GROMACS .gro file of C-alpha atoms in nm:
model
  280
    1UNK     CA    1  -1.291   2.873   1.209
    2UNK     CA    2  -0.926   2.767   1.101
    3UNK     CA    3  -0.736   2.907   0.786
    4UNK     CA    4  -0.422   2.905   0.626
    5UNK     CA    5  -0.407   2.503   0.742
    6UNK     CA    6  -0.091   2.309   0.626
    7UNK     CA    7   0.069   1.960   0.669
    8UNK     CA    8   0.377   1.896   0.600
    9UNK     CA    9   0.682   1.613   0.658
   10UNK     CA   10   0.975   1.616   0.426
   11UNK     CA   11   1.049   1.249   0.498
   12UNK     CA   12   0.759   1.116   0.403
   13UNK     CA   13   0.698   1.331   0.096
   14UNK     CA   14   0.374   1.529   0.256
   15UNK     CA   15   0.275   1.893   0.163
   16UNK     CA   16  -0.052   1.990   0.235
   17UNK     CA   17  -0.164   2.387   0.224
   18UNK     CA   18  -0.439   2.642   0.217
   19UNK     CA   19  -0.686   2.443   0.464
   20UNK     CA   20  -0.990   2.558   0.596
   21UNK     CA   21  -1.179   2.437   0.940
   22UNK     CA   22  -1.540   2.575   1.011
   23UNK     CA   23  -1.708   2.364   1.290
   24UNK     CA   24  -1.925   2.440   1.591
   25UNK     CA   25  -2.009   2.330   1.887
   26UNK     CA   26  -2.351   2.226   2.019
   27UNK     CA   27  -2.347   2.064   2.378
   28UNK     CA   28  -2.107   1.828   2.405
   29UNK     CA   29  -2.111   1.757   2.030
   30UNK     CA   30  -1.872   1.903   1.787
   31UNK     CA   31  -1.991   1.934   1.422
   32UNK     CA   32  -1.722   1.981   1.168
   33UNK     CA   33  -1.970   2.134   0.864
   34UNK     CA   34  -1.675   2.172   0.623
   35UNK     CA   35  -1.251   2.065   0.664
   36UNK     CA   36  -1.082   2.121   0.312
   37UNK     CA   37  -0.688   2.091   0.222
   38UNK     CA   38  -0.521   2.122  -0.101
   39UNK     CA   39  -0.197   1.881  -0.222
   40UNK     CA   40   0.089   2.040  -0.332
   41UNK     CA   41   0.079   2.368  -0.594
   42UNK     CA   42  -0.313   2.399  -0.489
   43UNK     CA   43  -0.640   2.213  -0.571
   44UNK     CA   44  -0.579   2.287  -0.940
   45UNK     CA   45  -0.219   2.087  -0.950
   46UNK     CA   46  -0.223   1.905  -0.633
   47UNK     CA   47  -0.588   1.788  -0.579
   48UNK     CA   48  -0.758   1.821  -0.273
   49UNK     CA   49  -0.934   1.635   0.051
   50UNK     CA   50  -1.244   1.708   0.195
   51UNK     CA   51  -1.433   1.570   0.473
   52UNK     CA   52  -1.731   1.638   0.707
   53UNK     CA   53  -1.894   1.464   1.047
   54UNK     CA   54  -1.946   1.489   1.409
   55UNK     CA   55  -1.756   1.366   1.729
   56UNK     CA   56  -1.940   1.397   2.083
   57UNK     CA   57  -1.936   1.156   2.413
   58UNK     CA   58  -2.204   0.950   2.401
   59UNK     CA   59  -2.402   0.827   2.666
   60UNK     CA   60  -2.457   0.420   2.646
   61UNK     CA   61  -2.560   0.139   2.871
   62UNK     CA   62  -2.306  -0.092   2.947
   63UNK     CA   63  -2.307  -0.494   2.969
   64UNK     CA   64  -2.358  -0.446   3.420
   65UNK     CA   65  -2.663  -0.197   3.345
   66UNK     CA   66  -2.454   0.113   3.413
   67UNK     CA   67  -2.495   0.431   3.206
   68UNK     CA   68  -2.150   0.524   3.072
   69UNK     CA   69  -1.965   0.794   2.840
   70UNK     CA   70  -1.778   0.673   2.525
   71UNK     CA   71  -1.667   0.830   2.236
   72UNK     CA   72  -1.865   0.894   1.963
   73UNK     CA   73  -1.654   0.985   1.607
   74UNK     CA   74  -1.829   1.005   1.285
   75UNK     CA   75  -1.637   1.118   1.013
   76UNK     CA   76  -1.686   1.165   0.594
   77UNK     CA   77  -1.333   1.207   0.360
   78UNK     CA   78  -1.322   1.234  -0.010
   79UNK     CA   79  -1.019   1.265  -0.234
   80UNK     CA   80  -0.986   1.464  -0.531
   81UNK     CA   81  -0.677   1.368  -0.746
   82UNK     CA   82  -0.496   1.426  -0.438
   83UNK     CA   83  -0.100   1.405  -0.420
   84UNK     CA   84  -0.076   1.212  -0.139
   85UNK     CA   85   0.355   1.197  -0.170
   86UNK     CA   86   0.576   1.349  -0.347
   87UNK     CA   87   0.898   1.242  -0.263
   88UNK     CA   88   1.135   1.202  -0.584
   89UNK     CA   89   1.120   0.788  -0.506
   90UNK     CA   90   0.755   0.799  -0.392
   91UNK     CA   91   0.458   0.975  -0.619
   92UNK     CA   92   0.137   0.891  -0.545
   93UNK     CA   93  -0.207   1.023  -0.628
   94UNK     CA   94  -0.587   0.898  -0.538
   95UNK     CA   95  -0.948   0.993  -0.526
   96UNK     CA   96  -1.178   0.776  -0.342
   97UNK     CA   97  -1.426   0.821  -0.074
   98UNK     CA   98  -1.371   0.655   0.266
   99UNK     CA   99  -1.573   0.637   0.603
  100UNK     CA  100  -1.467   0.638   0.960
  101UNK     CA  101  -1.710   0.577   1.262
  102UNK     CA  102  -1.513   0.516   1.632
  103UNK     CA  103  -1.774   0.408   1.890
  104UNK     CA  104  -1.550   0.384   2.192
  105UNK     CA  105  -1.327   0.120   2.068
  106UNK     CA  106  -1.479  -0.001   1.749
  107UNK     CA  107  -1.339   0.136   1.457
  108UNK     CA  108  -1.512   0.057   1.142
  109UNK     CA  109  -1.370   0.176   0.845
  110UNK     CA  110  -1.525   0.114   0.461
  111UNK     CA  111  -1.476   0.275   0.109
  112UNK     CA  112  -1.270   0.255  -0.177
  113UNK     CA  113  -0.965   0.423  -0.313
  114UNK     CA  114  -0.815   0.429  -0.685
  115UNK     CA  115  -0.468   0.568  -0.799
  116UNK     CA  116  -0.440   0.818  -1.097
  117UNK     CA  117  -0.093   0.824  -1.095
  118UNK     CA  118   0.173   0.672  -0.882
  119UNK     CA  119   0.568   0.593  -0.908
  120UNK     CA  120   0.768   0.440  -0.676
  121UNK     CA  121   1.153   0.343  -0.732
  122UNK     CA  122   1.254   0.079  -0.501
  123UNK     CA  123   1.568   0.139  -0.304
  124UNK     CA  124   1.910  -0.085  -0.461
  125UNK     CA  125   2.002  -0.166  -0.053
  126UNK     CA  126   1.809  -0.327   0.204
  127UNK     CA  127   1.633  -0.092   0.469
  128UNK     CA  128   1.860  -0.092   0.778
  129UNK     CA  129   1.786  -0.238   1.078
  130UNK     CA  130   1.899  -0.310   1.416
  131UNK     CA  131   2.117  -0.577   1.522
  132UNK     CA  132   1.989  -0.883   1.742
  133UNK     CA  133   2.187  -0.773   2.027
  134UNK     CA  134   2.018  -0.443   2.044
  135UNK     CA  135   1.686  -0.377   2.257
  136UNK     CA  136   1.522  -0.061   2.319
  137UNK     CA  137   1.298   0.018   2.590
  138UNK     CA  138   1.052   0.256   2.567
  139UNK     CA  139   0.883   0.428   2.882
  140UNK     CA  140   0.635   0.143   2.889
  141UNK     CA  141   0.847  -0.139   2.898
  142UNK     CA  142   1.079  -0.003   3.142
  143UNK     CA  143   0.826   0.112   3.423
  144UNK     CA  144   0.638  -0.228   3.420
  145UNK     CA  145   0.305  -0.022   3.392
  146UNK     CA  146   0.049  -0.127   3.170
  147UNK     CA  147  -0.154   0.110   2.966
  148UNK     CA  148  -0.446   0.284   3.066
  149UNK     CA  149  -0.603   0.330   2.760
  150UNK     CA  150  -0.761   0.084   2.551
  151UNK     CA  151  -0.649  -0.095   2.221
  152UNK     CA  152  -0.908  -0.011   1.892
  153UNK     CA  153  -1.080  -0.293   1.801
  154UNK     CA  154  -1.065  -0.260   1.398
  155UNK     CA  155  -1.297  -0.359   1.115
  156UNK     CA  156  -1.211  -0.211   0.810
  157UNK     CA  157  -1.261  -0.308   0.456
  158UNK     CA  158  -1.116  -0.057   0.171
  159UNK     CA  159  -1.104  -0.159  -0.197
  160UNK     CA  160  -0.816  -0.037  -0.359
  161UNK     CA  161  -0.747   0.044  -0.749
  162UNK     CA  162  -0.378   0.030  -0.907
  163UNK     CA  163  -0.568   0.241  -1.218
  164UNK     CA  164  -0.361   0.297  -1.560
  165UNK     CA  165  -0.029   0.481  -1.432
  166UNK     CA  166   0.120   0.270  -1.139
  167UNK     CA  167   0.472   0.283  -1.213
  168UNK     CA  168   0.753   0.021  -1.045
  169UNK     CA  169   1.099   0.048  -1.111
  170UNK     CA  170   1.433  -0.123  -0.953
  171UNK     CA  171   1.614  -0.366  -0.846
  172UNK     CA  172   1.566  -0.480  -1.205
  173UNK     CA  173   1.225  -0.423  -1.250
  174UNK     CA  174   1.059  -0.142  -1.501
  175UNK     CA  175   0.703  -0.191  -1.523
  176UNK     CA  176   0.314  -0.098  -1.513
  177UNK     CA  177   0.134  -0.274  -1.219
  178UNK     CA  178  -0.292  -0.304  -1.260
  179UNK     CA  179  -0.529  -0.492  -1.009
  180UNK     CA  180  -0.784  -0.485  -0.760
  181UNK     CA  181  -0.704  -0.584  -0.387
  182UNK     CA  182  -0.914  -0.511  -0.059
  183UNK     CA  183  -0.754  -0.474   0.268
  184UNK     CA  184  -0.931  -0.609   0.587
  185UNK     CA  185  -0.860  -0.651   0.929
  186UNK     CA  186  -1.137  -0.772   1.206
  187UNK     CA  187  -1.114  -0.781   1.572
  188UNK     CA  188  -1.046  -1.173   1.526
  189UNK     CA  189  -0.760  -1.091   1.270
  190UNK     CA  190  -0.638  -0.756   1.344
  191UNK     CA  191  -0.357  -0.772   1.141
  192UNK     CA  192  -0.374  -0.562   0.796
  193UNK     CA  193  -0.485  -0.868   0.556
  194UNK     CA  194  -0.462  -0.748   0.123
  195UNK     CA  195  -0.704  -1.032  -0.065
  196UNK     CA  196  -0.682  -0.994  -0.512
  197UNK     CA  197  -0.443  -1.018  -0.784
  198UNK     CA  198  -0.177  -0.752  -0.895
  199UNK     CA  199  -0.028  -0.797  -1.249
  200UNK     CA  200   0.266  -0.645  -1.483
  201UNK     CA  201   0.176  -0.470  -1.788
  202UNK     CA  202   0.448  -0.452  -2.052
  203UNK     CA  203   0.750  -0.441  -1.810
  204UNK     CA  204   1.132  -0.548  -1.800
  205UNK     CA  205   1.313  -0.743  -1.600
  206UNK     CA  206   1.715  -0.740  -1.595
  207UNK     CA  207   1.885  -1.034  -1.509
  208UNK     CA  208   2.263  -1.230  -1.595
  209UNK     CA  209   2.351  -0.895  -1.778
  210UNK     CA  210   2.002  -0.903  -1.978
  211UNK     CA  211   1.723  -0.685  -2.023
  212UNK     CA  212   1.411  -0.949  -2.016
  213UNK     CA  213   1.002  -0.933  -2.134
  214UNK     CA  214   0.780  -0.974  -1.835
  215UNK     CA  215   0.543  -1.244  -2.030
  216UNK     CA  216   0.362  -1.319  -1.667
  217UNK     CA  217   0.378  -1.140  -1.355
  218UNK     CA  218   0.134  -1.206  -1.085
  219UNK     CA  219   0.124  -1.128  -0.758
  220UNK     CA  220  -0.154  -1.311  -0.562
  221UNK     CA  221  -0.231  -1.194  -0.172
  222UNK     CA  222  -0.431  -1.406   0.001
  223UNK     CA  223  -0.343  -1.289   0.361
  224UNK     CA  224  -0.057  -1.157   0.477
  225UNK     CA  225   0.048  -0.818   0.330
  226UNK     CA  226   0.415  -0.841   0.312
  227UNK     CA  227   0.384  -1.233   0.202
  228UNK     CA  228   0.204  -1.295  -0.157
  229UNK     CA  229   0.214  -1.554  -0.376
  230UNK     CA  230   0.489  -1.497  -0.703
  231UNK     CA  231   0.412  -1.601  -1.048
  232UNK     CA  232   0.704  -1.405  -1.268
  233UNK     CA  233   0.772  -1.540  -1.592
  234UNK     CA  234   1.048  -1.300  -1.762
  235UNK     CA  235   1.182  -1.391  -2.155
  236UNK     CA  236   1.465  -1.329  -2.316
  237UNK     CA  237   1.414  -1.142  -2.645
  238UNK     CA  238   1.515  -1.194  -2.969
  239UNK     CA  239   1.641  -1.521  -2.959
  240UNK     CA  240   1.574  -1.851  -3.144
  241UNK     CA  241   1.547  -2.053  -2.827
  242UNK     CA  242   1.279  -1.960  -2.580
  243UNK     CA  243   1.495  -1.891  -2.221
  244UNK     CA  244   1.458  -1.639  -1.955
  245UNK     CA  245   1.340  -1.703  -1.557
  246UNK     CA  246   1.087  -1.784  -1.370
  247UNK     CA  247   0.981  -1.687  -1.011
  248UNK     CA  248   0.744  -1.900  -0.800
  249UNK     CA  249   0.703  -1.945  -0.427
  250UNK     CA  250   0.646  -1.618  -0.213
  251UNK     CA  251   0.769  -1.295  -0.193
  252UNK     CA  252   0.966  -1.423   0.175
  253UNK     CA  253   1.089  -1.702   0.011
  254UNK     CA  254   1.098  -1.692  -0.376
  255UNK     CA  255   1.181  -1.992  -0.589
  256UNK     CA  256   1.379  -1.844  -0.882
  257UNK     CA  257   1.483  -2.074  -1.182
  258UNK     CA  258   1.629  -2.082  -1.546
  259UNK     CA  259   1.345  -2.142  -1.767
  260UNK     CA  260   1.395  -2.301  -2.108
  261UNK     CA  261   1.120  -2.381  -2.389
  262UNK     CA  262   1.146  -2.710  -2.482
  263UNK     CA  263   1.299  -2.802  -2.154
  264UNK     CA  264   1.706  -2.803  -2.167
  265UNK     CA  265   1.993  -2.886  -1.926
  266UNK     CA  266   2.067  -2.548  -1.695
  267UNK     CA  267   2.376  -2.501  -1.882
  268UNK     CA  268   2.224  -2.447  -2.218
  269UNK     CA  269   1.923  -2.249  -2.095
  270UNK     CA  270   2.237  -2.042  -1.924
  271UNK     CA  271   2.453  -2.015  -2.210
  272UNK     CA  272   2.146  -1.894  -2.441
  273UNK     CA  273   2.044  -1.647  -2.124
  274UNK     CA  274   2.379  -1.495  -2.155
  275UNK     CA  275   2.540  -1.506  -2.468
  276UNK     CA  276   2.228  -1.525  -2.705
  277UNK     CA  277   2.342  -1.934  -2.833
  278UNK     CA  278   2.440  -2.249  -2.761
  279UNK     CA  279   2.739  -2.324  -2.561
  280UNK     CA  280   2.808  -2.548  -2.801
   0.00000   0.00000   0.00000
């Protein structure tokens, strides 16, 4: 039995409370029968996460013939309009239900998750990094030794769900994003891989001193996480001549242009960007 359970990491936004752990153990099995933990401000404010299964070593035959032990991990989580962050640059919230099975090193992971609510303000400066003429070596790296464990083999497949509040705001952007996207990785592709389509919804884009329409913004992964596809199409408002910019390419190497409807020299779709007319 385990009570008065809490989580909690100021960095990353985290602040779980009032857990409870009842499990037993038959054998060499351990049966978790209930695991329960509240977001911040309870269940009724902060949601809540609750999961059940069984983890035991488990006796298999190997490829040679040989009976061996392996791990055995079976496990059942469902979210409850749970506040998974709350840092003041970083709210999120999801339900969903997701399962977990490790079989020595096979992890298979399926389910779905959806946001309720979610805001994240993008930082105005770069994350820093280290230089190129800095190395670090760990304890691994400097002994020579190589591990003794073994590396997880993954297959996971989770559907995700921007829902109807999942807020984006800086480094000129202000707007809703919607969409569908799964996220796979296989033991040929381990890599996390995000497959769909994430759109704006009404937002603003500020740019040469303006505050632009979002007419089309699409982001398409097909792959790579951190590399999608860009289809931005921002408008300036108000104006007799259609202008704004327009951002193609991918998100490591966007192709950003003045956009002008009918098509115009880059001065003129930069004069009526700026100053609202001709130059002229």
């Amino acid at each position: 039995r385990g009570d008065g359970l809490a989580l909690r990491s100021l960095v990353e936004g985290i602040e779980f409370a009032g857990g409870e752990l009842r499990a037993s153990l038959r054998g060499e099995e351990l049966l978790i029968e209930r695991l329960q933990i509240a977001g911040p401000g309870g269940a009724a404010t902060g949601g809540q996460l609750r999961a059940s299964g069984s983890a035991s070593w488990a006796a298999v035959t190997a490829t040679d013939g040989r009976r061996v032990r392996q791990p055995l991990l079976q496990l059942q989580a469902q979210a409850d309009h749970l506040r998974v962050s709350v840092r003041a640059d970083r709210r999120l919230t999801v339900s969903g239900e997701v399962q977990a099975r490790l079989q020595g090193k096979d992890l298979q992971l399926r389910g779905g998750l959806s946001v309720d609510q979610a805001a994240f303000v993008l930082p105005d400066e770069q994350t820093p990094r280290l230089g190129d003429d800095v190395v670090v070596r760990g304890r691994g790296t400097s002994t020579g030794q190589p591990s003794s464990g073994e590396r997880v083999v993954p297959d996971v497949l989770l559907k995700l769900r921007l829902g109807d509040n999942f807020q984006v705001r800086g480094h000129g952007l202000d707007t809703r994003l919607a969409g569908d996207l799964e996220l796979r990785s296989t033991a040929a592709q381990p890599a996390p891989r995000l497959l769909g389509e994430v759109r704006t919804v009404r937002g603003t884009y500020r740019a040469y001193g303006q505050r632009l329409d979002i007419e089309q913004g699409v982001v398409r992964f097909a792959g790579p996480y951190d590399n999608p596809a860009l289809d931005v199409l921002a408008i300036r408002p108000f104006t007799s001549q259609r202008v704004g910019v327009q951002i193609r390419g991918t998100a490591q190497a966007p192709q950003v242009r003045l956009y002008s409807d009918p098509e115009l020299p880059d001065s003129e779709k930069l004069a009526w960007l700026v100053l609202g007319r001709s130059a002229s």
